[in-house]
Coordinates of C-alpha atoms and ligand atoms in Angstrom, one line a residue:
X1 CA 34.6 -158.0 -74.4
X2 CA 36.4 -161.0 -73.6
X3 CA 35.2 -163.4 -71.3
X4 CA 36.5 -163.5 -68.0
X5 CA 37.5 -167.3 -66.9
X6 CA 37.7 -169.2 -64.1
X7 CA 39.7 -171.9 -64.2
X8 CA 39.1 -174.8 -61.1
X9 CA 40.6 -177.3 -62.9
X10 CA 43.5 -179.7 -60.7
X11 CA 46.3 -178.5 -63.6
X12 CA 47.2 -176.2 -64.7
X13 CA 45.9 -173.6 -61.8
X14 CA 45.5 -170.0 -61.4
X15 CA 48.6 -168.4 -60.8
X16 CA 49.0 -164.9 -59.1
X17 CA 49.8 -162.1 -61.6
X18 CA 52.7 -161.1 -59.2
X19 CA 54.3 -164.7 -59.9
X20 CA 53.6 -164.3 -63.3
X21 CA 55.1 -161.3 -63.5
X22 CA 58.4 -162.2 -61.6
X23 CA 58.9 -164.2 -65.0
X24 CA 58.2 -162.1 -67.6
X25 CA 61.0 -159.7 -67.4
X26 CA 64.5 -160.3 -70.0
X27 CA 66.0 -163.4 -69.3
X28 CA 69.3 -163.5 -67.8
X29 CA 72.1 -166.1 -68.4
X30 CA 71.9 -169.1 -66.3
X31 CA 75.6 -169.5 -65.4
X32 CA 76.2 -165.9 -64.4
X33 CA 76.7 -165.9 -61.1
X34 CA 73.5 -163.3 -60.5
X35 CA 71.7 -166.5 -61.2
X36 CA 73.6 -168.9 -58.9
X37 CA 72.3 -166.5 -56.6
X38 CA 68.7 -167.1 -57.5
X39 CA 69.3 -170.7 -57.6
X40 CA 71.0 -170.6 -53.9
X41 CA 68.0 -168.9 -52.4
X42 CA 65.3 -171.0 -54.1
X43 CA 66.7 -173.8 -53.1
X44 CA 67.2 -172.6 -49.7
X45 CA 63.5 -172.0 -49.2
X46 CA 62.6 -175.5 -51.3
X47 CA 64.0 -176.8 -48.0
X48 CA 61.8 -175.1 -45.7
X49 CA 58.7 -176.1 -48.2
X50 CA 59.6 -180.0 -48.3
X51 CA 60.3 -179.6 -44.5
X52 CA 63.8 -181.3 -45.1
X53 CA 67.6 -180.6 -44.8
X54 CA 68.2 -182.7 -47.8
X55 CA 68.7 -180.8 -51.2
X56 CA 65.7 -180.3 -53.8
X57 CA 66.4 -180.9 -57.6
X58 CA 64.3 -179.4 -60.0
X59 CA 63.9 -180.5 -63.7
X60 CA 62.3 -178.6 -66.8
X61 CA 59.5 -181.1 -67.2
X62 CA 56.2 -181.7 -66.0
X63 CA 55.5 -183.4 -62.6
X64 CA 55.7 -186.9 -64.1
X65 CA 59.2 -186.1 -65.4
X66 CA 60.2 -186.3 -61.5
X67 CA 58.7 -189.6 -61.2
X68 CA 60.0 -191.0 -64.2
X69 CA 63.4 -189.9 -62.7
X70 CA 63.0 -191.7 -59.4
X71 CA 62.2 -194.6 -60.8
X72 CA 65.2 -194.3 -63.4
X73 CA 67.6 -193.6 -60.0
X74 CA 66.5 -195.6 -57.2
X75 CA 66.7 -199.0 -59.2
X76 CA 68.5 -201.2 -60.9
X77 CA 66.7 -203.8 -63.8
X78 CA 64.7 -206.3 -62.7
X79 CA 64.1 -204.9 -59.3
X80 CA 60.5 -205.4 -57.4
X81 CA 58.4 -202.6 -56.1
X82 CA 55.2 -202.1 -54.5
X83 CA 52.9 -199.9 -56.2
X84 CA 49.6 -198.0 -54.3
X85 CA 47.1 -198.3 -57.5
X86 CA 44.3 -196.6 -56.7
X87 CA 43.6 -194.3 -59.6
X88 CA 45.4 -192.6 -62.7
X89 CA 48.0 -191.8 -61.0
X90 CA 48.8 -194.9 -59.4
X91 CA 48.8 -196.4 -62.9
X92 CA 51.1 -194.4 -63.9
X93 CA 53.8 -195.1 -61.3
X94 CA 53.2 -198.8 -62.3
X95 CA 53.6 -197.5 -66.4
X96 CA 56.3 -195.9 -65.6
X97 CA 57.8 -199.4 -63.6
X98 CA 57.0 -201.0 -66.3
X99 CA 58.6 -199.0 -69.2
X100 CA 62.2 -199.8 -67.1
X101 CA 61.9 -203.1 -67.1
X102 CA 61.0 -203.3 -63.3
X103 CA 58.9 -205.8 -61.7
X104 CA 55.7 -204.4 -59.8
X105 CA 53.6 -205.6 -57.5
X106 CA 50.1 -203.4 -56.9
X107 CA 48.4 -203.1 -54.2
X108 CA 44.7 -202.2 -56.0
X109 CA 42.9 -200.2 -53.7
X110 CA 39.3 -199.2 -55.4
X111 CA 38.7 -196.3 -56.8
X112 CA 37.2 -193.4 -54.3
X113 CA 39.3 -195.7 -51.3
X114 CA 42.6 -194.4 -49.4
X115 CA 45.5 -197.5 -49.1
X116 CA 45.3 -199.5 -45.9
X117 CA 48.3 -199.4 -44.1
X118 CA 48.2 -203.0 -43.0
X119 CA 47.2 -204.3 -46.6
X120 CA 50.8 -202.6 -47.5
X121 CA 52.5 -204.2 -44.3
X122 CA 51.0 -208.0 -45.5
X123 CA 52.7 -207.2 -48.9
X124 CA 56.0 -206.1 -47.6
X125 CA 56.1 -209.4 -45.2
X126 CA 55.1 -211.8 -47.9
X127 CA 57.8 -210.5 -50.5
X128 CA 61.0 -209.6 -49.1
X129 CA 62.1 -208.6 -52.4
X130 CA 59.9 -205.2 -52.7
X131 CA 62.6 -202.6 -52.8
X132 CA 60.1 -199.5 -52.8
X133 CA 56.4 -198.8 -52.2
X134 CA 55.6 -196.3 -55.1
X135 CA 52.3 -194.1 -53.7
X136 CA 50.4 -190.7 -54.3
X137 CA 50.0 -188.4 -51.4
X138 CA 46.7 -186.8 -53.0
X139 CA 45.3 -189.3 -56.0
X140 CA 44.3 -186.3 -57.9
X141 CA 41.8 -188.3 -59.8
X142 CA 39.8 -189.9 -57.3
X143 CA 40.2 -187.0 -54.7
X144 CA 41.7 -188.9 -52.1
X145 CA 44.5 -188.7 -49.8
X146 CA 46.7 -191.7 -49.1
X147 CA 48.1 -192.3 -45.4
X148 CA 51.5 -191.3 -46.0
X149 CA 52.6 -190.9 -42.6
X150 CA 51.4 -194.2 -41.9
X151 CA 52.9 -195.8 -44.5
X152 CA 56.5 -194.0 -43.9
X153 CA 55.9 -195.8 -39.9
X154 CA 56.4 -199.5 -41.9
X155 CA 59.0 -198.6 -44.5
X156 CA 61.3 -196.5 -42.6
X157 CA 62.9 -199.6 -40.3
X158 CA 63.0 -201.5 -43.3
X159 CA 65.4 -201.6 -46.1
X160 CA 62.3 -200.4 -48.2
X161 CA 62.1 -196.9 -50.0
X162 CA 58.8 -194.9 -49.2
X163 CA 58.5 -192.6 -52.9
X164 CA 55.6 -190.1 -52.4
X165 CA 54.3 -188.5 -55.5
X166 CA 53.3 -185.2 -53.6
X167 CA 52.5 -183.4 -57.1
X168 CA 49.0 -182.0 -56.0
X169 CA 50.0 -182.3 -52.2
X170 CA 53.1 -180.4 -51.6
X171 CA 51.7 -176.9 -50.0
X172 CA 48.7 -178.2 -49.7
X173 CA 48.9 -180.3 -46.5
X174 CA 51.9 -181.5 -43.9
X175 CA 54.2 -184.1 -45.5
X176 CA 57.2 -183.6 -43.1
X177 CA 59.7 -184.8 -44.9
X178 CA 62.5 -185.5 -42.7
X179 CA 60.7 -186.1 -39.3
X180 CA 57.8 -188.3 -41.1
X181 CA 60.8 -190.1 -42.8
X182 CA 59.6 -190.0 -46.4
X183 CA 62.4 -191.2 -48.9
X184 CA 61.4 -189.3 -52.1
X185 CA 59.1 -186.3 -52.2
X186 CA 58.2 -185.5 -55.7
X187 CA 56.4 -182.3 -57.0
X188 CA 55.6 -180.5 -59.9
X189 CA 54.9 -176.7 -60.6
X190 CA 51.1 -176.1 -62.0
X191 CA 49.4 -177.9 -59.3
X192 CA 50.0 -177.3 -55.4
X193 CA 53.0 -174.7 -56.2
X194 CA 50.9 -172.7 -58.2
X195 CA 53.0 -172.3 -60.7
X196 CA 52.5 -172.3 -64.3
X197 CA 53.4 -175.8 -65.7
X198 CA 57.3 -177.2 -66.5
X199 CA 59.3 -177.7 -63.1
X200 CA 59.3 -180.9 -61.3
X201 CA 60.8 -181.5 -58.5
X202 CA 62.4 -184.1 -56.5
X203 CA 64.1 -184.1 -53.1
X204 CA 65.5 -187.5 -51.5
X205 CA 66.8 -189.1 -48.1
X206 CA 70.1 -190.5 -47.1
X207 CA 69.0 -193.6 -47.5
X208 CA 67.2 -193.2 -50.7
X209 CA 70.6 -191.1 -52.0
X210 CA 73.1 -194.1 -51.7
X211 CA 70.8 -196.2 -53.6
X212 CA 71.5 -193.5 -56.8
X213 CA 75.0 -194.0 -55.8
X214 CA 75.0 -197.9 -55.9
X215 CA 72.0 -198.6 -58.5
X216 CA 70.1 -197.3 -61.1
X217 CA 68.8 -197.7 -64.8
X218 CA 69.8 -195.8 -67.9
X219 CA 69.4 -192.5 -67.9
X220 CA 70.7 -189.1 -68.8
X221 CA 68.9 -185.9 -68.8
X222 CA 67.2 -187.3 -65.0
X223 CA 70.5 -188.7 -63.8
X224 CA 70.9 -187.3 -60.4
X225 CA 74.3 -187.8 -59.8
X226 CA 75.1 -185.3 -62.7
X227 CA 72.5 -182.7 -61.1
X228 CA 74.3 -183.6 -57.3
X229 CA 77.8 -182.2 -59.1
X230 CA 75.9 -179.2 -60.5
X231 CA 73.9 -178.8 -57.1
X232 CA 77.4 -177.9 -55.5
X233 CA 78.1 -174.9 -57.7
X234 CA 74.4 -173.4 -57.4
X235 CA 73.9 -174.3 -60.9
X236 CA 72.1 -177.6 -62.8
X237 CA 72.9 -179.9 -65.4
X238 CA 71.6 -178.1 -67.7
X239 CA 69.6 -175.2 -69.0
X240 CA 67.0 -174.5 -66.3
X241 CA 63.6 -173.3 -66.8
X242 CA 65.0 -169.3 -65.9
X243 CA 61.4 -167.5 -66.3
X244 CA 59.8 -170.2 -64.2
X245 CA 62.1 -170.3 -61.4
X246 CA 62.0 -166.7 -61.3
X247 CA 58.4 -166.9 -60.7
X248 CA 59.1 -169.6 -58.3
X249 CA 60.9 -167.5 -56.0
X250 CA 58.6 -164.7 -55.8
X251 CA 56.0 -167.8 -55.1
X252 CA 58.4 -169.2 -52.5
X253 CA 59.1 -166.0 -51.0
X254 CA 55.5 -165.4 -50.1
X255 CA 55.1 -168.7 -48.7
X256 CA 57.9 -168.2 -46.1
X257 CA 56.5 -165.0 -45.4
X258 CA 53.2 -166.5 -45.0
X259 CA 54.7 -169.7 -43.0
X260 CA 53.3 -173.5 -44.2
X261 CA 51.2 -173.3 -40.9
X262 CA 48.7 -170.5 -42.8
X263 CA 48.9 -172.1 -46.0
X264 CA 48.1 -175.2 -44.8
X265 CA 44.9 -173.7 -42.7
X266 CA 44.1 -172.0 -46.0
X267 CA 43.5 -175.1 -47.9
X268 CA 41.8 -177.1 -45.1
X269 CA 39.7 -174.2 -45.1
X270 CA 38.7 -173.9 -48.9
X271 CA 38.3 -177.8 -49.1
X272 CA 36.3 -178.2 -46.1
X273 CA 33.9 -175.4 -47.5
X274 CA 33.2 -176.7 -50.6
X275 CA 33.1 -180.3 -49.1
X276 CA 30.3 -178.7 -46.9
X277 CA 28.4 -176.6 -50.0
X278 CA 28.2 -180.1 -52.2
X279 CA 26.8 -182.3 -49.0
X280 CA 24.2 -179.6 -48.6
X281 CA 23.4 -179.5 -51.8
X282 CA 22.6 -183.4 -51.4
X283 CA 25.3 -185.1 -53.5
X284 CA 28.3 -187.0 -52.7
X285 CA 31.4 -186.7 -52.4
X286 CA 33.4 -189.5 -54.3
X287 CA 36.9 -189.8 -52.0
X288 CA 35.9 -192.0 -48.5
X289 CA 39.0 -190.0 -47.6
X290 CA 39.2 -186.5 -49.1
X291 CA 41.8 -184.6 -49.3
X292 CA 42.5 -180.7 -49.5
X293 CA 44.1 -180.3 -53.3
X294 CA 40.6 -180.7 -54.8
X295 CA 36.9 -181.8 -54.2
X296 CA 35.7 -185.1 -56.7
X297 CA 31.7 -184.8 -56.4
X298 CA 30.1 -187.8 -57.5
X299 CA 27.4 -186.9 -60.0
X300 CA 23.6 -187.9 -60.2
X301 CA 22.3 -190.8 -61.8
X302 CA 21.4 -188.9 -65.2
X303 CA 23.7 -186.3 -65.2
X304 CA 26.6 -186.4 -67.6
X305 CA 29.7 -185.0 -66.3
X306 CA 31.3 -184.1 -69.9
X307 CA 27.4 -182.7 -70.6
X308 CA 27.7 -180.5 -67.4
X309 CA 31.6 -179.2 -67.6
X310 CA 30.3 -178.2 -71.2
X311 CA 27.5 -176.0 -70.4
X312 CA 29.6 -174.7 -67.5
X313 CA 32.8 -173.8 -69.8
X314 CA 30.6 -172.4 -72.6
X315 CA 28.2 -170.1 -71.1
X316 CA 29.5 -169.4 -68.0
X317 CA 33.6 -169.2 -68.5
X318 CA 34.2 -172.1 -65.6
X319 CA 36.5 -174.7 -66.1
X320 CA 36.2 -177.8 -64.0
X321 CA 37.8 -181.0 -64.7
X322 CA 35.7 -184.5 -65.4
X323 CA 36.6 -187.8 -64.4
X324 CA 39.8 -189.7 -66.0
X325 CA 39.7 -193.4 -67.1
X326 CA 36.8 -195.0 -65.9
X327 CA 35.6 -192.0 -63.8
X328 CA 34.9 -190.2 -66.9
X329 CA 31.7 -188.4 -67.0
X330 CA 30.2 -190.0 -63.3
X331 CA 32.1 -187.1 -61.7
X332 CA 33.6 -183.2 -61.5
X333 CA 36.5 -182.1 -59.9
X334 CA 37.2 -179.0 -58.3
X335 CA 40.5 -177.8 -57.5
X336 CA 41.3 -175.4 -54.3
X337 CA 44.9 -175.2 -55.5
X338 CA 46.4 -172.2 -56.8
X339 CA 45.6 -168.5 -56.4
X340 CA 41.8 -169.0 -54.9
X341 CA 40.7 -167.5 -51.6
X342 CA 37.6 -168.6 -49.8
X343 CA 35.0 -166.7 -51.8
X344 CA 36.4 -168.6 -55.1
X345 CA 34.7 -171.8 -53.8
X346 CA 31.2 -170.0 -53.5
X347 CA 32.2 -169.0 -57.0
X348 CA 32.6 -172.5 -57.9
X349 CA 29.5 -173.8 -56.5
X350 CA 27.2 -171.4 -57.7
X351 CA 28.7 -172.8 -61.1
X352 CA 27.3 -176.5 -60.5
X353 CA 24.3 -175.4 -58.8
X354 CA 22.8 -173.5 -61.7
X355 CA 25.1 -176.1 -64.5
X356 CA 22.7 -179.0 -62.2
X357 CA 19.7 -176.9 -62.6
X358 CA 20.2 -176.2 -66.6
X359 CA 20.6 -179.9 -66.9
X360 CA 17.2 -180.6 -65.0
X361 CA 18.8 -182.3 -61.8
X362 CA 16.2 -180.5 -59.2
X363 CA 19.0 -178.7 -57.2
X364 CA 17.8 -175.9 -54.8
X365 CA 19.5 -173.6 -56.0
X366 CA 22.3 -171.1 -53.0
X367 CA 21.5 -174.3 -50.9
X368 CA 25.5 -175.0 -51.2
X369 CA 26.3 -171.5 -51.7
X370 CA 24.5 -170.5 -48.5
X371 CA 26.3 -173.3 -46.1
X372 CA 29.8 -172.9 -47.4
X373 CA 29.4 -168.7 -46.8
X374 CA 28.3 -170.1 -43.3
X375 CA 31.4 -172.2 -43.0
X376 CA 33.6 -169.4 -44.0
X377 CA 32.4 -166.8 -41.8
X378 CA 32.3 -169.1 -38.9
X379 CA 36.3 -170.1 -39.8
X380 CA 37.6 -167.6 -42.0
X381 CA 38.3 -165.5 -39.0
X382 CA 41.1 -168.0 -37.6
X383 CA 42.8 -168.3 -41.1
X384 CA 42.3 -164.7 -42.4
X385 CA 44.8 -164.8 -45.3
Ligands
PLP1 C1 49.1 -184.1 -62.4 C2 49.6 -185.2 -61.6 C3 50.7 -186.0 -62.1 C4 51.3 -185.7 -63.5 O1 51.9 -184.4 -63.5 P1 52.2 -183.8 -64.9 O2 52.7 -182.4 -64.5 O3 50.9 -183.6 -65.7 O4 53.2 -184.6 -65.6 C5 51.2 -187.0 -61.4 N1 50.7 -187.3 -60.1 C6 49.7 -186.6 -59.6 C7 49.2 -186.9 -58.2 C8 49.1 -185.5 -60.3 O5 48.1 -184.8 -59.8

């Protein structure tokens, strides 16, 4: 028999064997105009999920091909920018400065810790020259979830771009573009759009647009300006991904049908559940402020995260992540992202209560299976999906 999986890892996710199938037919020609329709109407509903009027490019790359193509837009050489480091993902925004020969400035926030507003504010008044503040939405390694709307509040009556990587939070929680005045939404298609991976995407704000007008560093497959001309005739640059956008609008259409209001309450719900099964269990949770894309449980003293994830994957066919960088083996990560429904996460923490007990951590074991059915009995109810 083959062994059945289950896969809880933050990227890739599960992905819904009707998205799936919405890409595995023939693949049509991308310049016909059948697919200029397909194009129109995705990107018509892009715009209702980034909550903006503005247009939504997509690329055939993964998420960090999105931000590598904001940075390679927005600036020109030289420039400064504020970077949120408060994880993997942080660094990466500040690699990715870096590797264009900007200047950044970091804002170091420690591990586990969501960005103080005012810390961000002090920068901004001290250096004039920041052109950007460079942040994550959800740090997908650390489990936490940035202020964004706050941090939109102090850019947006500067002349100071806010650029949200919103790769594990787009779907997942509110980011209001346009009314919460966030310059640069980026996403990307195997985390919070439960997608499989290779579409990024990146949507942008008047006032971050005329900087790609006025600035920017070499580029060519990410320039902007090239995808604007082929935005006007429902087509791209060049070849799109044609299987994955065709899943994408099957995706997209059920999430309009659904509305952002449900999805939204569906996450809050599966986070909030597992967050409730690992505090009963008697461990920690790692992120001060957690957010819904995933749950980062902060392991034992003892236990080995890579030792656990192992026993887990091998006997028992579940995936979870471990920790990145310097995280690596203090915690798990458990994703909510992707095609899960409440009853997944009692799936996932049946997995690390019996993967603790194996290991010899004494765990009473259905003490976190027992409170999350609780929880979702008590709220399932309101959010019934
Ligand atoms: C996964 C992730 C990325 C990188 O995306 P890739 O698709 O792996 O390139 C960047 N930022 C965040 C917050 C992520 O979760």
């Amino acid at each position: 028999m083959l062994k059945k999986w289950h896969l809880f890892t933050p990227g890739p996710v599960p992905v819904h064997p009707k998205v799936l199938l919405a890409g595995a037919g023939p693949i049509p020609h991308h310049r016909l105009p059948e697919f200029s329709a397909v194009i129109s109407e995705i990107r018509q509903d892009l715009k209702y999920l980034f909550q903006t009027e503005r247009p939504v490019f997509f690329f055939a790359s993964s998420g960090t091909g999105a931000m590598e193509a904001a940075v390679a837009n927005l600036f020109s050489p030289g420039e400064t920018v504020l970077v949120v480091r408060g994880g993997k993902f942080g660094e990466r925004w500040g690699e990715i400065a870096e590797t264009y020969g900007l200047n950044p400035i970091y804002v170091d926030v420690p591990w586990g810790k969501a960005v103080r507003p005012k810390e961000v504010e002090e920068k901004l008044e001290n250096h004039p020259e920041i052109r950007a503040v460079l942040v994550q939405a959800h740090e997908t390694s650390t489990g936490v979830k940035h202020p964004v709307r706050e941090l939109a509040e102090i850019t947006r009556s500067r002349d100071v771009l806010l650029v949200v990587d919103a790769i594990s939070a787009l779907g997942v929680y509110p980011l209001p573009m346009d009314e919460w005045g966030l310059d640069v939404v980026v996403a990307g298609s195997q985390k919070s759009l439960a997608l499989p991976p290779g579409l990024s995407f990146i949507a942008l704000s008047e006032k971050a647009w005329s900087r790609v007008e006025s600035e920017g560093l070499p580029r060519y497959y990410f320039d902007l300006r090239r995808e604007w001309k082929a935005y006007e005739k429902d087509t791209t640059a060049y070849t799109p991904a044609v299987s994955l956008l065709l899943s994408l609008r099957e995706s997209l259409k059920h999430i309009r049908e659904m509305g952002l209001e449900r999805l939204f309450a569906h996450y809050s719900l599966l986070s909030e559940a597992c967050r409730e099964g690992v505090l009963a269990l008697g461990l920690k949770l790692f992120a001060e402020e957690p957010c819904e894309a995933l749950t980062v449980i902060e392991l034992p003293d003892g236990v080995d995260g890579g030792k656990l994830n192992r026993i887990l994957r091998e006997k028992y066919g579940v995936i979870f992540a471990g920790g990145q960088g310097k995280l690596k083996g203090r915690v798990v990560r458990i994703t909510h992202m992707g095609d899960q429904s409440p009853l997944d996460v009692v799936l996932a923490l049946s997995a690390l209560e019996i993967g603790l007990s194996e290991m010899g951590y004494p765990v009473k074991m259905g003490a976190g299976v027992s409170r999350a059915l609780e929880y979702i009995k008590e709220k399932a109810r309101e959010v019934s999906a």
